[in-house]
mmCIF file of C-alpha atoms in Angstrom:
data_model
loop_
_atom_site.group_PDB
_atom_site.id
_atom_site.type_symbol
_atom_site.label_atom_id
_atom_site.label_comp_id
_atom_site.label_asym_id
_atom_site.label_seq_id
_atom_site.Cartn_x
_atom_site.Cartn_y
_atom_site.Cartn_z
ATOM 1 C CA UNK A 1 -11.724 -36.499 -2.224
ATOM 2 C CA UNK A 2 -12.416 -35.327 1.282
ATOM 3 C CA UNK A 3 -8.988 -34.758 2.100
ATOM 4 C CA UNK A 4 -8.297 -32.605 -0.637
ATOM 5 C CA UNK A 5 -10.862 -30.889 0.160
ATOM 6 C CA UNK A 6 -10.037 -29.958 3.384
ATOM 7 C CA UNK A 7 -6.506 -29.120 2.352
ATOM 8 C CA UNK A 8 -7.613 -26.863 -0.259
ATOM 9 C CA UNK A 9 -10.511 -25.073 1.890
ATOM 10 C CA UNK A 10 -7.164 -24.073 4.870
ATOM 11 C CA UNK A 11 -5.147 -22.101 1.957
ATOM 12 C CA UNK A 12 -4.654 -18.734 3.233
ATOM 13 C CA UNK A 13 -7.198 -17.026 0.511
ATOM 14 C CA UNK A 14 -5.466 -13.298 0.919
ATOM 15 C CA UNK A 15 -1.443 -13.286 0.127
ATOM 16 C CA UNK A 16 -0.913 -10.204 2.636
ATOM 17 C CA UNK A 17 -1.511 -13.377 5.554
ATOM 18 C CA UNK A 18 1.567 -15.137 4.278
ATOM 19 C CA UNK A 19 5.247 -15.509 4.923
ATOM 20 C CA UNK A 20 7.235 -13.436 1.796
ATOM 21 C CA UNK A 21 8.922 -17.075 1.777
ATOM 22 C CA UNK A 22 6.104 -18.822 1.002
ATOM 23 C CA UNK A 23 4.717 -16.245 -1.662
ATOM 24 C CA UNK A 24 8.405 -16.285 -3.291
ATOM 25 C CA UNK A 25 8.051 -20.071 -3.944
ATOM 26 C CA UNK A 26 4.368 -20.481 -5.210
ATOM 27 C CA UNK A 27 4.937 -17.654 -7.499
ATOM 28 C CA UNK A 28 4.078 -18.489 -11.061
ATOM 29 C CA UNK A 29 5.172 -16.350 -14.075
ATOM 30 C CA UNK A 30 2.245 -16.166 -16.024
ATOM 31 C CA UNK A 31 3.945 -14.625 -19.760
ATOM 32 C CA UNK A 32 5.684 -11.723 -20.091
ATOM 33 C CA UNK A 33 3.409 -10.555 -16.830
ATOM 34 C CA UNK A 34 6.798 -9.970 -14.688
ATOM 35 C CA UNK A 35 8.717 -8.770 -17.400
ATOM 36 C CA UNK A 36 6.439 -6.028 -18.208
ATOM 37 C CA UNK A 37 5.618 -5.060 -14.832
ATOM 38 C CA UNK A 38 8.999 -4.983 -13.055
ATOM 39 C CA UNK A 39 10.358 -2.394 -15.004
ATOM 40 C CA UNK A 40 10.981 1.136 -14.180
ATOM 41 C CA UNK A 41 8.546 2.858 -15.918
ATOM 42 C CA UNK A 42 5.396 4.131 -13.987
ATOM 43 C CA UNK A 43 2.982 1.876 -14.204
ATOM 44 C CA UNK A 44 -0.987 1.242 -12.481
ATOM 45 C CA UNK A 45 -2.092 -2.156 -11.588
ATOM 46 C CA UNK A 46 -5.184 -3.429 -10.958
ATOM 47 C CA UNK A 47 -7.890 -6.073 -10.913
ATOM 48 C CA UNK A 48 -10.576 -8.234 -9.054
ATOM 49 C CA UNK A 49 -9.386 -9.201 -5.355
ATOM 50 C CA UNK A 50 -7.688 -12.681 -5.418
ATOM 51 C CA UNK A 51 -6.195 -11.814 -9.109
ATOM 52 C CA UNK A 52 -2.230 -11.842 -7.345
ATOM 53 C CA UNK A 53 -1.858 -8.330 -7.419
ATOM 54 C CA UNK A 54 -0.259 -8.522 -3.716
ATOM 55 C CA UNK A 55 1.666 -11.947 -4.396
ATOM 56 C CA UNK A 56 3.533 -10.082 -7.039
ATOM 57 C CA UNK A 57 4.362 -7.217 -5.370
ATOM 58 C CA UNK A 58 5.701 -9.454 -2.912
ATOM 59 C CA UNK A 59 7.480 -10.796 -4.785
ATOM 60 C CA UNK A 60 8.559 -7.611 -7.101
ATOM 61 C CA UNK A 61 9.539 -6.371 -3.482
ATOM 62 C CA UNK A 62 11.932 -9.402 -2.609
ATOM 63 C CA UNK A 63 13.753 -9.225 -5.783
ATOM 64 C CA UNK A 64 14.627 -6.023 -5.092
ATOM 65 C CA UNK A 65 15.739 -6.095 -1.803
ATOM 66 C CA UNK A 66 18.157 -8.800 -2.961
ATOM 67 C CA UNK A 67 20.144 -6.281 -5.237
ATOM 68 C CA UNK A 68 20.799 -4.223 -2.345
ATOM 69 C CA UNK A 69 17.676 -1.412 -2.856
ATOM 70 C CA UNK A 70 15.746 -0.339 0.050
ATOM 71 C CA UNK A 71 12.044 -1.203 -1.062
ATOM 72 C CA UNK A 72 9.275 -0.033 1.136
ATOM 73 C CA UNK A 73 6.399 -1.917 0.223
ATOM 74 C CA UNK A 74 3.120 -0.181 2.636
ATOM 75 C CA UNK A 75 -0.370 -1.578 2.834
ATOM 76 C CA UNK A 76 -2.297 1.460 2.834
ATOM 77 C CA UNK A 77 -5.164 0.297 4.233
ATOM 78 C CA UNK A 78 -3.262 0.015 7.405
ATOM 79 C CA UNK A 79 -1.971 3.755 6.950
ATOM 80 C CA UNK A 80 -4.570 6.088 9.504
ATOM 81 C CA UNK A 81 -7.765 4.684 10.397
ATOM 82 C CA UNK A 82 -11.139 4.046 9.089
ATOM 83 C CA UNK A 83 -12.774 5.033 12.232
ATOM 84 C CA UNK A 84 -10.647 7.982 13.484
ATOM 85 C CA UNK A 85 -9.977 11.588 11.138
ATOM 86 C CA UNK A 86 -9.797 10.348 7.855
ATOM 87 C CA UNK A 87 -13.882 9.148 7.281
ATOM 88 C CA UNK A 88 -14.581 12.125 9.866
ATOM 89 C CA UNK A 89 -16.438 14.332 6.818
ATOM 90 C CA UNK A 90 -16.335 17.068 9.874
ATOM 91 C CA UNK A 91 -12.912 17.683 8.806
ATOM 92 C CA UNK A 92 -11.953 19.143 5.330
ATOM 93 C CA UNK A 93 -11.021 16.676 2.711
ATOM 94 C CA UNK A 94 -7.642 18.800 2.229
ATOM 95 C CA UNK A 95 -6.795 18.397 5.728
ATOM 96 C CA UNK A 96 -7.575 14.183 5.967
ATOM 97 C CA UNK A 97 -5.230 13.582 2.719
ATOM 98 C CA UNK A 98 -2.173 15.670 4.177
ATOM 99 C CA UNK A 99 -2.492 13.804 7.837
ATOM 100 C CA UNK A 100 -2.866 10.838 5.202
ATOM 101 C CA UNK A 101 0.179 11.804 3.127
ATOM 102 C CA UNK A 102 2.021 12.518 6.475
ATOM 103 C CA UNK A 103 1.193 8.874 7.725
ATOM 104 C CA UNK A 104 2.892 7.487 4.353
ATOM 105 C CA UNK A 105 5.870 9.589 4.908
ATOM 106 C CA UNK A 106 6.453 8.547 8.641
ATOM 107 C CA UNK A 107 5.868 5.120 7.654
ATOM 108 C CA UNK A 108 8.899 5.428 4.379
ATOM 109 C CA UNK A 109 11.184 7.013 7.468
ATOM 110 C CA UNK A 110 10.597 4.078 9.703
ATOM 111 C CA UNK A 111 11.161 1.373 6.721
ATOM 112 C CA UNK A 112 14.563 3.311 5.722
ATOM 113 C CA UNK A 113 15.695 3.557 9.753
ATOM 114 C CA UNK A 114 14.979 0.216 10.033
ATOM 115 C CA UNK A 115 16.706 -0.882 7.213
ATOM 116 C CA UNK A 116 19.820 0.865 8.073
ATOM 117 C CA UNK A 117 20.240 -0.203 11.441
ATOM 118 C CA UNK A 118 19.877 -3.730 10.319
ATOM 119 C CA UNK A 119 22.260 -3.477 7.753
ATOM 120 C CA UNK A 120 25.918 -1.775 8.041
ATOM 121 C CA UNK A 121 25.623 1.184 5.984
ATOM 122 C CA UNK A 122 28.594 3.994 5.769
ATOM 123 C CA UNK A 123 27.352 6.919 7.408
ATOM 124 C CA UNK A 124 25.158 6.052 9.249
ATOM 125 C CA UNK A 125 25.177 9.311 11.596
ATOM 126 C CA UNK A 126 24.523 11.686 8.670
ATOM 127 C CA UNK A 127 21.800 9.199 6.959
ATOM 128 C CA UNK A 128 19.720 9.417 10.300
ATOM 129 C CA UNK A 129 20.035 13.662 10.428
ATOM 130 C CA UNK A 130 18.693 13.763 7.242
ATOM 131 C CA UNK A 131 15.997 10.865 7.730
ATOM 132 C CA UNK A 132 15.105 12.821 10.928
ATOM 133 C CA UNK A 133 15.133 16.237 9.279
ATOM 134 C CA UNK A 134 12.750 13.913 6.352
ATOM 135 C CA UNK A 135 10.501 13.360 9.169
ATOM 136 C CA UNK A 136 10.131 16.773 10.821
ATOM 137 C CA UNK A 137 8.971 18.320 7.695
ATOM 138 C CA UNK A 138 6.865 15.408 6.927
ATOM 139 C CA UNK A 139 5.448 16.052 10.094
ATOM 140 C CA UNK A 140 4.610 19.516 9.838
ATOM 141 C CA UNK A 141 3.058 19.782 6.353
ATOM 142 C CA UNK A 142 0.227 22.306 6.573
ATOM 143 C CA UNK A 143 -2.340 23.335 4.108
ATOM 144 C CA UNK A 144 -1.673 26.674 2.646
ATOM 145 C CA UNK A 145 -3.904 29.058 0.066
ATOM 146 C CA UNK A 146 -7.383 29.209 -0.806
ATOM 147 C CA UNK A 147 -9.288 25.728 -1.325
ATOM 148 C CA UNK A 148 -12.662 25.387 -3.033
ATOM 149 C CA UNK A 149 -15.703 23.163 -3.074
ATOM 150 C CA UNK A 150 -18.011 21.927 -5.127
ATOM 151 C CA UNK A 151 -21.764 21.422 -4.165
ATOM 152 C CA UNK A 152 -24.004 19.862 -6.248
ATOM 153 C CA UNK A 153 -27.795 18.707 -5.902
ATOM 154 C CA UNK A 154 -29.941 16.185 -8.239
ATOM 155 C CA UNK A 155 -33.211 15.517 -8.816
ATOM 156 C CA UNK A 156 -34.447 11.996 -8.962
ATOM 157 C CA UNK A 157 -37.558 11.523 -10.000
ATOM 158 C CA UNK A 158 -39.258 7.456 -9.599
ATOM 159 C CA UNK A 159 -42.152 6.421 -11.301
ATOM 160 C CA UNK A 160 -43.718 3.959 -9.359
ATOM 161 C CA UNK A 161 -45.985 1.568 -11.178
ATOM 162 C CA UNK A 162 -47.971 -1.574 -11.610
ATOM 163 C CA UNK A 163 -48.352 -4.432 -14.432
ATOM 164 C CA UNK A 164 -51.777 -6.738 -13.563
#
């Protein structure tokens, strides 16, 4: 029983820490789960951490890389950083999610650079002017027109009592 144990308390407990390979074989199709949520439509998915929400977009990701479409999967909570501009509440919220937005849309460019210098693609010249023209303007996005904010207050009131 020990060494069972010990074999089950090593498993990696967070998918993003393993290989795609890995994640491709211990994928289990639970239902229609991969049916429903590989199509095209828009869809939101969520649950509890450790539910497989990152093992099957891993796996989502592979598949669709193998028919030959450039997928750019991005972790988000690697995009910016926690300790730098973007929980800085010195700077307006409007100006954190467009350096946030920017971030995403460097990170795309890099993904679809990448892939087509691995890969022979046809045109390769005129793909990388407009993936570099992408990036300029996703570079210079600035925040234009009026903003507002809302500020609120509450009362709280605690009654603070006794049972003897």
């Amino acid at each position: 029983m020990r060494n069972i144990n010990s074999i089950i308390m090593r498993l990696a407990k967070r998918a993003e820490k393993l290989q795609t390979e890995h994640l491709i074989k211990s994928f289990v199709d639970v239902g229609p789960t991969y049916t429903l949520l590989s199509s095209t439509d828009n869809q939101i998915m969520f649950g509890r951490r450790g539910t497989g929400k990152t093992h099957f977009l891993a796996v989502l990701n592979n598949e669709i890389s193998n028919r030959g479409i450039i997928s750019v999967p991005i972790d988000m909570r690697l995009i910016g950083s926690t300790g730098g501009i973007f929980s800085d509440q010195n700077i307006p919220l409007s100006e954190r999610a467009t350096r946030l937005l920017s971030d995403t849309l460097c990170n795309i460019h890099e993904v679809i650079l990448d892939y087509i210098f691995e890969n022979e693609i046809d045109k390769t010249t005129e793909i990388t002017e407009l993936l570099n023209n992408f990036l300029e303007q996703a570079t210079a996005l600035n925040i234009e027109g009026t903003s507002e904010e809302e500020i609120g207050s509450s009362n709280n009131i605690s009654n603070n009592f006794s049972i003897k």
